[in-house]
Amino acid sequence: MKKILKHLAIALIVFYSFSSFAKEDEDLQEARVFIEEIGNKIINIANEKNISDAKIREKIIAEIDRVIDSEWIAKFVLGKNYKNLTEQQKLSFVGLYREFMINTYGPKFKNYNGKKFTVNEVTRQNSFFIAKAEFLPKESDTSIMTDFRVKKRDGKFYVLDFIAEGISLIETQRSEFNATIDKNGVEPFLKNLEAKVKNLKNNKK
Amino acid sequence: MRKIFILTFLISIFVNNANAKFSNKNNFQYNKNAIQNQIDQDLEFENYQSTTTVKIHDPYEKINRQIFAINDIFDRYFFEHVAKTYRNTLPNPARRMIRNFLSNISLPISALNSFAQGKVDNGLATFSTFLINSTIGCAGLFNVAQSKGINYKFEDLGQTLGFYNIDQGAFIMLPALGPSTSRDFAGWVVDKAINPFSYNIAEIGGEKQLVNNHFLIATGSLYSIDTRESLIDIIDDIRQDSFDTYATIRFAYLQKRAQEIKK
């Protein structure tokens, strides 16, 4: 009886260890596939022939909008200042920020019509996944090293940050936005953001 | 005693498992709270771990912003045009050769800094690159070492000091040179002073100055133009998208340096 219990205990420990490792592996693999699909899809859109630049821009923006969690990022980039906003300001900011993000950074991926996109490594960092990837651009022999910060929510992955050559987009924005708000206040910042979004939407290049 | 231990262990596993199942299936309130907790946690970003620890210490911000404004005017009206002309006039392979040459003459100092940090492999790779490119690579114009699979990471004295936990000090905006910190600027001065292809105050090779002043002015000017050329798109983007160009450049610089030291 003693032996049976011992073996049973060992078997259970082994089973639980393996099942948690398997789950971890599965998540890492899913995160890798998610990022690979995004990178390759963007490159494919950027490489598309017989469609206008405006159409490429539109398609990339739609893709970026689909894969980022703009609400999470909006709250992150405002940091301490987010809590001080009124409910109306919060709503307004989250909506404007989404437009700002997709219209500012989406079109830049038009230049990522590179030859190759690879994900080299995916690691877990608390509840996030960090995918280390690289783009090999057309007219250069050096790769652009990019990390993606990804989170799984309700069974679906979302991109939260894009870290190019060691510089995090959202951390830079957080520093910049807070410096602007500390200097000029929330309302001028929101008006400025609104003006920028309007400008970006009018600029269809 | 053993039996009790094993039994307790097994019971605890089953109880935990049963609890988890019960919670998942039947306890809606539990789920609601869990989701709310998750949202709260996300909102506070407690589990967000920065890619690097960036400390913004900018006690001279007022004067830094003034210097930045002057640099910006100088750049918009002069230097940017020089860099764009350089890009448009010289074909990419020619610019790459110039970049290779300029990188190559800074490699002895980079190797020295690698060794100072105990990164022997990187130091050897850097020094091998210097030797190969200086000879087979026609004075560094061609990066033959890279094509042979030798890769190195550039290290300077600012990084070495950072590696040994010397504080970055104050953020400073230098006239014409741009963003730096007191630690990085001090490192830059020393690196320039001891580089045999610069001031060579260590008298490497037995000479007070291995290269003449014309070489120093030419390489210095080319280095500035080449660096500005490599930043054309980035600076254009920052100028277009940023709400506070100074704050963006400050943070990006500090983050980049922190990342370089961490690697």
XYZ file of C-alpha atoms in Angstrom:
468
model
C 0.000 0.000 0.000
C 2.835 2.286 0.982
C 4.609 1.561 -2.313
C 1.473 2.037 -4.363
C 0.841 5.413 -2.745
C 4.430 6.451 -3.332
C 4.270 5.498 -7.016
C 0.937 7.195 -7.359
C 2.347 10.378 -5.844
C 5.352 10.322 -8.160
C 3.123 9.652 -11.162
C 0.899 12.583 -10.214
C 3.846 14.932 -9.764
C 5.269 13.900 -13.136
C 1.850 14.261 -14.776
C 1.271 17.743 -13.354
C 4.787 18.896 -14.234
C 4.457 17.680 -17.804
C 0.989 19.137 -18.265
C 2.127 22.575 -17.054
C 5.221 22.445 -19.283
C 3.070 21.350 -22.207
C 0.713 24.296 -21.599
C 3.666 26.683 -21.425
C 5.100 25.286 -24.662
C 1.713 25.552 -26.311
C 1.347 29.228 -25.340
C 4.855 30.075 -26.512
C 4.229 28.296 -29.781
C 0.903 30.084 -30.253
C 2.551 33.449 -29.556
C 5.252 32.652 -32.119
C 2.695 31.685 -34.758
C 0.668 34.825 -34.002
C 3.677 37.137 -34.538
C 4.912 35.224 -37.581
C 1.489 35.575 -39.168
C 1.375 39.334 -38.484
C 4.904 39.956 -39.822
C 4.373 37.920 -42.940
C 0.918 39.336 -43.575
C 2.214 42.913 -43.354
C 5.106 42.116 -45.676
C 2.706 40.461 -48.123
C 0.409 43.485 -48.099
C 3.387 45.859 -48.524
C 4.615 43.723 -51.439
C 1.228 43.623 -53.175
C 1.348 44.686 -56.797
C -1.418 46.225 -58.853
C -2.999 48.071 -55.968
C -2.580 51.700 -55.055
C -0.442 52.983 -52.196
C -3.592 54.281 -50.531
C -5.107 50.782 -50.626
C -1.921 49.251 -49.172
C -2.006 51.876 -46.432
C -5.637 51.109 -45.701
C -5.038 47.353 -45.551
C -2.031 47.691 -43.230
C -3.944 50.040 -40.928
C -6.792 47.519 -40.748
C -4.334 44.751 -39.902
C -2.641 46.795 -37.180
C -6.045 47.725 -35.760
C -6.982 44.038 -35.662
C -3.919 42.870 -33.750
C -3.204 45.602 -31.200
C -4.974 46.083 -27.878
C -5.239 49.844 -28.252
C -7.287 50.273 -25.083
C -4.647 48.595 -22.939
C -1.904 50.630 -24.595
C -3.886 53.868 -24.229
C -4.167 53.321 -20.476
C -0.523 52.345 -20.222
C 0.867 55.336 -22.098
C -1.021 57.806 -19.943
C 0.169 56.041 -16.783
C -0.446 58.059 -13.640
C -2.346 60.724 -15.574
C -5.028 58.291 -16.772
C -6.560 58.021 -13.315
C -6.908 61.794 -13.087
C -9.011 62.061 -16.258
C -12.778 62.490 -16.086
C -14.869 59.628 -17.493
C -15.555 61.720 -20.589
C -11.853 62.479 -21.051
C -11.011 58.778 -20.614
C -13.473 57.787 -23.324
C -12.298 60.531 -25.613
C -8.624 59.693 -25.079
C -8.978 55.938 -25.638
C -10.830 56.549 -28.921
C -8.445 59.216 -30.153
C -5.406 57.218 -29.165
C -6.572 54.213 -31.170
C -6.922 56.417 -34.247
C -3.560 58.002 -33.539
C -1.777 54.655 -33.188
C -3.130 52.942 -36.258
C -2.852 56.002 -38.502
C 0.631 56.940 -37.314
C 2.350 53.582 -37.206
C 0.309 51.566 -39.681
C 1.519 53.443 -42.775
C 5.155 53.134 -41.665
C 4.928 49.389 -42.245
C 4.556 50.147 -45.941
C 8.361 50.358 -45.901
C 8.627 46.877 -44.420
C 8.293 45.305 -47.803
C 11.339 43.294 -46.826
C 12.558 40.015 -48.107
C 12.204 38.154 -44.883
C 10.599 38.150 -41.460
C 11.606 35.700 -38.788
C 10.786 35.172 -35.154
C 13.956 34.033 -33.427
C 12.770 33.473 -29.889
C 9.664 33.727 -27.754
C 9.920 34.016 -23.981
C 7.450 34.580 -21.190
C 7.721 37.626 -18.955
C 5.087 37.502 -16.214
C 1.768 37.529 -18.045
C 3.355 38.755 -21.291
C 5.198 37.087 -24.110
C 8.215 38.693 -25.747
C 8.838 37.659 -29.339
C 12.258 38.561 -30.681
C 12.045 38.990 -34.418
C 13.874 40.601 -37.293
C 12.972 42.273 -40.533
C 15.452 42.195 -43.383
C 14.750 45.326 -45.399
C 15.170 45.573 -49.149
C 17.978 48.054 -49.546
C 20.195 47.174 -46.651
C 22.192 44.200 -45.529
C 21.438 44.728 -41.876
C 18.331 43.436 -40.192
C 16.039 45.566 -38.089
C 15.791 43.826 -34.750
C 12.286 44.056 -33.376
C 10.665 42.693 -30.274
C 6.925 42.349 -29.892
C 5.266 42.349 -26.493
C 2.203 40.154 -26.682
C -0.573 39.228 -24.284
C -3.182 36.509 -24.396
C -6.632 37.551 -23.305
C -9.764 35.442 -23.560
C -7.888 32.953 -25.696
C -6.747 35.577 -28.184
C -3.342 37.192 -28.588
C -2.834 40.955 -28.848
C 0.231 43.081 -29.536
C 0.942 45.597 -26.788
C 4.320 46.974 -27.758
C 6.737 47.172 -30.625
C 10.375 47.468 -29.552
C 12.664 48.487 -32.423
C 16.403 48.265 -31.797
C 15.844 48.335 -28.047
C 13.473 51.310 -28.030
C 9.995 50.556 -26.772
C 7.253 52.447 -28.562
C 4.829 52.551 -25.661
C 7.418 53.368 -23.002
C 8.709 56.255 -25.138
C 5.154 57.464 -25.659
C 4.412 57.229 -21.953
C 7.425 59.396 -21.169
C 6.530 61.882 -23.899
C 2.782 62.089 -23.131
C 3.335 62.562 -19.423
C 5.971 65.243 -20.036
C 3.466 67.064 -22.286
C 0.606 66.772 -19.799
C 2.799 67.833 -16.876
C 3.891 70.869 -18.879
C 0.639 71.992 -20.529
C -2.232 70.126 -18.843
C -4.693 67.493 -20.060
C -7.083 69.557 -22.170
C -4.424 71.094 -24.472
C -2.913 67.618 -24.843
C -6.256 66.109 -25.884
C -6.854 68.954 -28.338
C -3.396 68.450 -29.786
C -4.067 64.719 -30.108
C -7.346 65.405 -31.860
C -5.645 67.775 -34.297
C -2.928 65.215 -35.002
C -5.490 62.490 -35.686
C -7.387 64.782 -38.041
C -4.169 65.578 -39.841
C -3.157 61.945 -40.110
C -6.532 60.935 -41.518
C -6.340 63.664 -44.142
C -2.834 62.627 -45.091
C -3.427 59.540 -47.206
C 0.119 59.185 -48.496
C 4.565 9.746 9.238
C 5.382 9.088 5.610
C 1.852 7.807 4.976
C 0.386 10.940 6.473
C 2.636 13.099 4.361
C 1.762 11.286 1.133
C -1.925 11.261 1.942
C -1.917 14.961 2.795
C -0.104 15.696 -0.444
C -2.562 13.693 -2.531
C -5.549 15.203 -0.783
C -4.228 18.709 -1.308
C -3.778 18.061 -5.048
C -7.295 16.675 -5.409
C -8.852 19.386 -3.305
C -7.099 22.124 -5.293
C -8.121 20.511 -8.536
C -11.705 20.137 -7.411
C -11.797 23.739 -6.235
C -10.482 25.002 -9.532
C -13.081 22.994 -11.458
C -15.856 24.113 -9.172
C -14.810 27.722 -9.526
C -14.514 27.539 -13.281
C -17.832 25.904 -13.870
C -20.177 27.052 -11.216
C -19.071 30.153 -9.504
C -19.939 33.034 -11.769
C -19.243 35.556 -9.035
C -15.759 34.157 -8.618
C -15.102 34.566 -12.340
C -16.484 38.061 -12.344
C -14.201 38.999 -9.492
C -11.252 37.324 -11.144
C -11.837 39.285 -14.343
C -12.252 42.483 -12.376
C -9.024 41.727 -10.522
C -7.286 41.080 -13.803
C -8.542 44.375 -15.212
C -7.428 46.211 -12.092
C -4.063 44.541 -12.288
C -3.746 45.499 -15.929
C -4.798 49.024 -15.195
C -2.121 49.413 -12.622
C 0.341 47.547 -14.845
C 1.817 45.906 -11.808
C 3.181 43.008 -13.767
C 4.621 45.107 -16.546
C 8.355 44.734 -16.600
C 10.118 47.381 -18.644
C 12.532 46.271 -21.313
C 15.139 48.352 -19.518
C 15.233 50.512 -16.447
C 15.333 54.082 -17.652
C 15.968 56.811 -15.151
C 15.179 60.324 -16.306
C 17.417 62.658 -14.362
C 17.338 65.994 -16.111
C 18.259 68.742 -13.631
C 19.354 71.073 -16.446
C 16.179 70.610 -18.465
C 15.634 74.312 -19.030
C 19.064 74.928 -20.534
C 18.990 71.530 -22.272
C 15.772 72.510 -24.023
C 17.349 75.783 -25.129
C 20.387 73.985 -26.555
C 18.048 71.480 -28.196
C 16.119 74.331 -29.838
C 19.353 75.818 -31.239
C 20.523 72.387 -32.432
C 17.129 71.894 -34.040
C 17.329 75.163 -35.970
C 20.887 74.389 -37.069
C 19.760 70.957 -38.177
C 16.617 72.045 -40.036
C 18.372 74.820 -41.923
C 21.759 73.240 -42.549
C 22.705 69.800 -41.353
C 19.605 67.943 -42.476
C 20.154 69.248 -46.017
C 23.793 68.172 -45.940
C 22.761 64.672 -44.825
C 20.015 64.434 -47.471
C 22.386 65.652 -50.187
C 24.918 63.076 -49.016
C 22.234 60.362 -49.267
C 21.034 61.507 -52.679
C 24.493 62.051 -54.173
C 26.407 59.000 -53.052
C 25.093 55.560 -53.959
C 24.345 53.153 -51.131
C 27.478 50.959 -51.642
C 29.729 54.024 -51.432
C 28.033 55.199 -48.249
C 28.353 51.712 -46.818
C 32.093 51.714 -47.537
C 32.489 55.046 -45.746
C 30.486 53.728 -42.790
C 32.631 50.592 -42.696
C 35.803 52.679 -42.715
C 34.591 54.943 -39.904
C 33.459 51.973 -37.811
C 36.758 50.238 -38.366
C 38.891 53.024 -36.906
C 36.850 52.947 -33.703
C 37.242 49.185 -33.241
C 40.490 49.166 -31.203
C 38.748 51.237 -28.521
C 35.653 49.052 -28.719
C 37.815 45.940 -28.245
C 39.537 47.547 -25.266
C 36.164 48.321 -23.678
C 34.977 44.766 -24.280
C 38.038 43.407 -22.488
C 37.532 45.937 -19.687
C 34.046 44.482 -19.197
C 35.400 40.943 -19.221
C 33.646 40.199 -22.523
C 36.661 38.373 -23.906
C 34.858 36.701 -26.819
C 33.400 39.983 -28.006
C 36.764 41.713 -27.547
C 38.499 39.067 -29.650
C 35.779 39.224 -32.321
C 36.086 43.020 -32.407
C 39.857 42.982 -32.643
C 39.796 40.214 -35.286
C 37.332 42.297 -37.284
C 39.691 45.257 -37.057
C 42.688 43.195 -38.215
C 40.849 41.457 -41.060
C 39.053 44.556 -42.330
C 42.136 46.778 -42.052
C 44.124 44.380 -44.244
C 41.975 42.200 -46.486
C 39.117 44.697 -46.254
C 41.204 47.544 -47.771
C 41.664 49.772 -44.706
C 38.201 48.898 -43.459
C 36.234 49.857 -46.570
C 34.847 46.333 -46.817
C 33.464 44.357 -43.912
C 35.155 41.099 -44.846
C 35.027 39.817 -41.255
C 31.227 39.960 -41.187
C 30.998 38.024 -44.419
C 33.191 35.375 -42.735
C 30.672 35.145 -39.903
C 32.572 37.239 -37.334
C 30.128 39.473 -35.509
C 30.854 41.840 -32.694
C 28.956 44.244 -30.494
C 30.310 47.772 -30.245
C 31.316 48.889 -26.744
C 32.396 52.323 -25.562
C 33.607 53.676 -22.244
C 30.154 54.990 -21.323
C 28.885 51.402 -21.607
C 31.871 50.086 -19.637
C 31.174 52.543 -16.821
C 27.501 51.563 -16.937
C 28.491 47.898 -16.849
C 30.249 48.586 -13.537
C 27.114 50.328 -12.226
C 28.502 53.839 -12.447
C 25.434 56.072 -12.398
C 24.533 57.745 -15.696
C 24.428 61.134 -14.003
C 22.498 64.012 -15.473
C 21.016 64.022 -18.946
C 22.739 66.662 -21.040
C 22.002 68.094 -24.470
C 25.298 68.973 -26.082
C 25.630 71.760 -28.634
C 25.912 70.168 -32.109
C 26.569 66.685 -30.654
C 23.069 66.062 -29.309
C 21.839 63.952 -26.388
C 24.171 62.450 -23.813
C 24.613 61.963 -20.092
C 27.471 63.139 -17.910
C 28.769 59.552 -17.759
C 28.519 58.975 -21.507
C 30.062 62.334 -22.345
C 33.034 61.703 -20.040
C 33.432 58.269 -21.643
C 33.251 59.771 -25.120
C 36.002 62.303 -24.318
C 38.308 59.587 -22.954
C 37.584 57.231 -25.872
C 38.464 59.994 -28.344
C 41.586 60.940 -26.417
C 43.077 57.440 -26.275
C 41.980 56.240 -29.718
C 45.157 55.789 -31.796
C 43.223 57.051 -34.826
C 42.181 60.147 -32.939
C 44.207 62.097 -30.360
C 46.252 59.116 -29.158
C 47.290 60.639 -25.844
C 48.350 57.167 -24.715
C 50.965 57.416 -27.514
C 50.105 53.977 -28.900
C 52.675 53.132 -31.553
C 55.151 55.524 -29.943
C 53.706 58.548 -31.715
C 52.011 61.514 -30.088
C 49.447 61.547 -32.871
C 49.285 58.719 -35.395
C 47.109 60.698 -37.771
C 47.296 64.324 -38.763
C 44.732 67.040 -38.108
C 43.315 66.903 -41.655
C 42.465 63.244 -41.109
C 40.812 64.080 -37.792
C 38.696 66.864 -39.320
C 37.751 64.743 -42.333
C 36.767 61.667 -40.317
C 34.981 63.782 -37.710
C 32.920 65.571 -40.369
C 32.175 62.371 -42.261
C 31.162 60.622 -39.067
C 28.684 63.417 -38.241
C 27.193 63.407 -41.743
C 27.001 59.609 -41.857
C 25.303 59.463 -38.450
C 22.790 62.156 -39.425
C 22.130 60.344 -42.700
C 21.346 57.127 -40.834
C 18.876 59.067 -38.663
C 17.023 60.900 -41.457
C 13.904 58.730 -41.357
C 13.829 58.405 -37.580
C 14.156 62.162 -36.977
C 11.584 62.915 -39.690
C 9.161 60.524 -37.950
C 9.803 61.998 -34.513
C 9.292 65.536 -35.806
C 6.063 64.528 -37.469
C 4.536 62.329 -34.759
C 5.851 63.643 -31.496
C 4.066 65.911 -29.045
C 7.313 66.904 -27.381
C 10.344 66.188 -29.557
C 12.803 66.901 -26.756
C 11.097 64.465 -24.344
C 10.921 61.777 -27.029
C 14.576 62.086 -27.987
C 15.633 62.169 -24.324
C 13.747 58.985 -23.473
C 14.737 57.170 -26.661
C 18.402 58.022 -26.065
C 18.341 56.879 -22.421
C 16.484 53.702 -23.305
C 18.844 52.861 -26.133
C 21.885 53.362 -23.905
C 20.366 51.309 -21.085
C 19.680 48.556 -23.597
C 23.255 48.662 -24.939
C 24.665 48.362 -21.421
C 22.283 45.525 -20.532
C 23.289 43.405 -23.527
